[in-house]
Short mmCIF file of C-alpha atoms in Angstrom, two decimals:
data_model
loop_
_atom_site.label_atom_id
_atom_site.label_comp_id
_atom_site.label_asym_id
_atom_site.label_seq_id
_atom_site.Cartn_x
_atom_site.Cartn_y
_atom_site.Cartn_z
CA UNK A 1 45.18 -55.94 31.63
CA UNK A 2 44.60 -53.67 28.42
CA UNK A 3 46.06 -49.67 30.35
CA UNK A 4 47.32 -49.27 33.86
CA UNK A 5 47.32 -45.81 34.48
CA UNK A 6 48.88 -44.74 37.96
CA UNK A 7 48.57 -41.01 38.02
CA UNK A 8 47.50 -38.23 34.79
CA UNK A 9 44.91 -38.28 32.61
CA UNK A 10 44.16 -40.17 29.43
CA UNK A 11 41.56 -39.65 26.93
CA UNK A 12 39.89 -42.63 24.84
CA UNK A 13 37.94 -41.61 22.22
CA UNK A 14 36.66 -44.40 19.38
CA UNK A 15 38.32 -46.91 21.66
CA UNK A 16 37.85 -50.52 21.86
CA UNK A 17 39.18 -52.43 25.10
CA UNK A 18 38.28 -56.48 25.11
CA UNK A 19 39.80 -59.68 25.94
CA UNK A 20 42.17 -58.69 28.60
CA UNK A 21 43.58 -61.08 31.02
CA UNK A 22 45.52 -61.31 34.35
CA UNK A 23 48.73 -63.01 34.91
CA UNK A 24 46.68 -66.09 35.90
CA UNK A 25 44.35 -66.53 32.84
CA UNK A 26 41.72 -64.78 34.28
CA UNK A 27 39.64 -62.47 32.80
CA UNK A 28 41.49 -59.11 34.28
CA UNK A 29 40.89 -55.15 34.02
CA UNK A 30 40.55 -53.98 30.70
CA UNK A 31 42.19 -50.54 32.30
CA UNK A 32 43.35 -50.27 35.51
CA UNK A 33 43.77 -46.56 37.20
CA UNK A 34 45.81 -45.96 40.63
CA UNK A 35 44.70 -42.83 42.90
CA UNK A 36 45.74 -40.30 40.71
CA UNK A 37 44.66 -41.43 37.27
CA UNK A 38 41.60 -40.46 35.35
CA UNK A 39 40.09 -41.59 32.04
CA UNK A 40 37.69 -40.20 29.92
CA UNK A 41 35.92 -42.23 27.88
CA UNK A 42 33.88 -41.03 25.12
CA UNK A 43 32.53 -42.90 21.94
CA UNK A 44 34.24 -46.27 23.41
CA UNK A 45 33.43 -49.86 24.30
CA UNK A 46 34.42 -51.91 27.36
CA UNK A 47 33.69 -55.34 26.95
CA UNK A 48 35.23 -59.03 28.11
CA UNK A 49 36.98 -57.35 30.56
CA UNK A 50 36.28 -54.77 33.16
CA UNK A 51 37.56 -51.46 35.14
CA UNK A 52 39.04 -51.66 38.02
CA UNK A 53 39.33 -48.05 39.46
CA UNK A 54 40.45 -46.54 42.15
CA UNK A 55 41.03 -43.13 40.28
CA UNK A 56 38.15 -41.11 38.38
CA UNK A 57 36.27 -42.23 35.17
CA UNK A 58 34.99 -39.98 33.19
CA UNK A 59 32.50 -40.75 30.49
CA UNK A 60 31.49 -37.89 27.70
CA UNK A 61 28.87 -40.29 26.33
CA UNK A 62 27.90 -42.87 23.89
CA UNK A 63 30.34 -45.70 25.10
CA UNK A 64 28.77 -49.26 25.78
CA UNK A 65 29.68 -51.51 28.01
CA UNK A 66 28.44 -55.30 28.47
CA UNK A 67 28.83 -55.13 32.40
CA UNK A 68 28.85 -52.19 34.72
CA UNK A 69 31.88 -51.73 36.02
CA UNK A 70 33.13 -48.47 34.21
CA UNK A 71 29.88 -46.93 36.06
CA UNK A 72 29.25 -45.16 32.50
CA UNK A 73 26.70 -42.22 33.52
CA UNK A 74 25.79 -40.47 30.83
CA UNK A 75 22.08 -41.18 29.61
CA UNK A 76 23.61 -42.02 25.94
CA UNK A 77 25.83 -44.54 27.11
CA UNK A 78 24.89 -48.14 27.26
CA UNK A 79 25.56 -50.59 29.81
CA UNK A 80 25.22 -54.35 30.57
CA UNK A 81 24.74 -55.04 26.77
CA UNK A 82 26.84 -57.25 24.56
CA UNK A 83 28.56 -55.89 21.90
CA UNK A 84 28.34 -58.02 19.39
CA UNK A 85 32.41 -57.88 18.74
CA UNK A 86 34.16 -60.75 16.37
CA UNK A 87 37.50 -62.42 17.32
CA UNK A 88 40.44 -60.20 17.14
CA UNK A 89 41.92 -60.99 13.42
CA UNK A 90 43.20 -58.88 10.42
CA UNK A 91 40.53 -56.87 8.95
CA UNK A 92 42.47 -54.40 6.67
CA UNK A 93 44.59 -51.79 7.66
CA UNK A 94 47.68 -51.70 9.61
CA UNK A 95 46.62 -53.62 13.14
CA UNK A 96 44.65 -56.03 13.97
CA UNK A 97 41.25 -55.21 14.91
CA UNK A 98 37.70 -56.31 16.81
CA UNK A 99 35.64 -56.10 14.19
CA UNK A 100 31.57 -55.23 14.70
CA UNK A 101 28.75 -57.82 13.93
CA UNK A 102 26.46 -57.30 12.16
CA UNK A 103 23.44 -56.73 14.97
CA UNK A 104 25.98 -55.08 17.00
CA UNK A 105 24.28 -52.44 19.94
CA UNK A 106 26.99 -50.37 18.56
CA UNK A 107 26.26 -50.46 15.32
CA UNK A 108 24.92 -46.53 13.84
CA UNK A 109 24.48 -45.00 17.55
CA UNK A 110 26.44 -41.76 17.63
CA UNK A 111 24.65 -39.11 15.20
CA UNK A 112 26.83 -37.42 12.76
CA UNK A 113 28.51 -34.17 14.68
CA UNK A 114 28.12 -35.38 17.74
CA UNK A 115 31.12 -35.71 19.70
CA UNK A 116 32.95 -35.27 16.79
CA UNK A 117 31.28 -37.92 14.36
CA UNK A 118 32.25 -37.62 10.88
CA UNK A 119 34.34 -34.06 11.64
CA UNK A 120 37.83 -35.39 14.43
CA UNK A 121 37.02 -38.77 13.55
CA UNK A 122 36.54 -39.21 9.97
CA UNK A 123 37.72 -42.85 9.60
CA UNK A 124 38.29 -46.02 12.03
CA UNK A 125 41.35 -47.99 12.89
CA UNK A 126 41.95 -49.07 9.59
CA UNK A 127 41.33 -45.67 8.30
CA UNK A 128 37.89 -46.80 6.52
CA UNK A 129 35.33 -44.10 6.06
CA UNK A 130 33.17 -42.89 9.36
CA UNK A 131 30.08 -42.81 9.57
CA UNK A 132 28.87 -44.89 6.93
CA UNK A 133 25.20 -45.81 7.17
CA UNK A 134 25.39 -49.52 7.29
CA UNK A 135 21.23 -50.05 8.96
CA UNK A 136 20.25 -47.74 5.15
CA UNK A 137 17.97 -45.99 7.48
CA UNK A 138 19.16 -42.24 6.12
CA UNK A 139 20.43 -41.56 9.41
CA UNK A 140 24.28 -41.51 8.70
CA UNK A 141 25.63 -42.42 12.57
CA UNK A 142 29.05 -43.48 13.76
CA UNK A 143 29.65 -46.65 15.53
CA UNK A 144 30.73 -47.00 19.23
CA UNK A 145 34.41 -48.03 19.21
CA UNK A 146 37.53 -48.40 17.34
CA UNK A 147 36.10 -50.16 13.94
CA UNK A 148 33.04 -48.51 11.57
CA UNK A 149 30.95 -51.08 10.15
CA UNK A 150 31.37 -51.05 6.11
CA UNK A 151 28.66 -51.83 3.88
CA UNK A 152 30.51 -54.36 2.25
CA UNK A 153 32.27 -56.16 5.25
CA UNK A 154 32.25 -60.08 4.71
CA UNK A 155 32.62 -62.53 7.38
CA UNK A 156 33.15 -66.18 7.58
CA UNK A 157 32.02 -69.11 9.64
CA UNK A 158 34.14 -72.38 9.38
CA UNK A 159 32.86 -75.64 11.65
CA UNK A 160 33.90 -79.27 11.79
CA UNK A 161 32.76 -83.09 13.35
CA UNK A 162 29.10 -81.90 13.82
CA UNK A 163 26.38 -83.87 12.52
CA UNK A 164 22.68 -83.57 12.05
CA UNK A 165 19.80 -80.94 11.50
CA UNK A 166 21.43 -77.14 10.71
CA UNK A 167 20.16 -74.16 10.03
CA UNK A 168 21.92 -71.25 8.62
CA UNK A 169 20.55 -68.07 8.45
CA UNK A 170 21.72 -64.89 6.57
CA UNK A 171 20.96 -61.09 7.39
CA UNK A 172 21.18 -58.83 4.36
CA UNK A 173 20.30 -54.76 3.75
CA UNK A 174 17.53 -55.22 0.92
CA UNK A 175 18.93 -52.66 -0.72
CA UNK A 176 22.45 -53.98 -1.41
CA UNK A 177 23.30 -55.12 -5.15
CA UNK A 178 25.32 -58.83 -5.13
CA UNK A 179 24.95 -62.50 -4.97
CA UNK A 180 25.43 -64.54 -1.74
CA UNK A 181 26.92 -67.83 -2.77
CA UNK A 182 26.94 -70.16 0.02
CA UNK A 183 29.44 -73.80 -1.11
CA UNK A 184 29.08 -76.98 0.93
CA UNK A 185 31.26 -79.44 1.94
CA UNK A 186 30.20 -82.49 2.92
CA UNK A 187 33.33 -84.80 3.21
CA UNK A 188 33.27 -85.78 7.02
CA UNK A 189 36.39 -85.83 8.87
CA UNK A 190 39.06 -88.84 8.64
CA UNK A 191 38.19 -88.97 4.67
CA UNK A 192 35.02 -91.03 5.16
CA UNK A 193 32.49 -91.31 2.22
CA UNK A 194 29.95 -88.68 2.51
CA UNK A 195 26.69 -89.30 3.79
CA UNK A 196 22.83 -88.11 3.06
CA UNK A 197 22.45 -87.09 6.64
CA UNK A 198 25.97 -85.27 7.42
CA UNK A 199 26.29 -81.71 8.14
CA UNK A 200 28.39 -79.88 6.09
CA UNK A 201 32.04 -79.17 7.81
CA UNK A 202 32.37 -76.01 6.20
CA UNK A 203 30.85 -72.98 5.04
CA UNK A 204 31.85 -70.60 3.07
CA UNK A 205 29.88 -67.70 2.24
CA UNK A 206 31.09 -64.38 -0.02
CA UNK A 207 28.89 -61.46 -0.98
#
């Protein structure tokens, strides 16, 4: 699991739990309370894992989860909704860190002010800027969770030994400057001669 909390209280705010497992390989409770434990959750997201409570949660708003287990109450949180989180990897800063995608729920939800958007919590895990309007819709919101969305995040998609039709599609702002270069690589595994009708093995794409 990702907390066991047997008795006091504990307070997650910009929090991202996800990807916990049990002993077995199962997926297991992404926090675990006893009797005597409560959580509050505010501003956080739950998600490839689940609560397992037998304590109190509390929830102060705006914190998604993609099931319902946390029983999040509050009428700004979101529940049974994907996230939209990447692998766990090295995205800057000092830890590693489940980065947003871009279509994320959590993406520019929590207006600036409110529970302590852009005053507290003025930066994310890696200590990059928060809020930062990454939608360009003039709102400038935080993000659910741990990580803040930058406007000049880059992510990349690497795939080998399939063959045939693609399609690869790109989402842009319209109003950000820079080129998207997009290389292909069409040597097929095991050094064969490339073919006409191969699908690439790799692509790499770089704003």
């Amino acid at each position: 699991g990702g907390i066991y909390l047997p008795s006091g209280n504990a307070n997650l705010n910009h929090v991202t739990i996800s990807g916990n497992t049990t002993s077995t390989g199962n997926q297991g409770p992404g926090i675990r309370l006893q009797a005597l434990g409560i959580v509050t959750f505010t501003n956080s997201i739950v998600a490839n894992n689940d609560c397992s409570s037998l304590g109190s949660i509390v929830t102060e708003g705006y914190n998604l989860e993609d099931g319902t287990t946390c029983v999040f109450t509050d009428t700004m949180d979101i529940q049974s909704t994907p996230a939209g989180l990447d692998m766990l990897r090295d995205n800057g800063g000092a830890t590693l860190t489940f980065a947003l995608l871009p279509g994320s729920a959590a993406i520019d939800v929590i207006p600036s002010g409110t529970n302590n958007c852009g005053a507290m919590y003025s930066s994310d895990q890696r200590l990059e800027p928060r809020p930062v309007d990454y939608d360009l819709d003039t709102n400038n919101n935080c993000d659910i969770g741990a990580f803040e969305l930058q406007g000049d995040e880059t992510f990349a998609q690497t795939g080998s030994g399939t063959f045939g039709a693609t399609m690869l599609q790109i989402a842009y702002n319209s109003g950000d400057a820079g080129t998207i270069t997009v290389t292909k690589h069409n040597q097929p595994p095991g050094g064969l001669p490339a073919g006409a009708d191969e699908m690439p093995t790799q692509w790499n794409i770089s704003p």
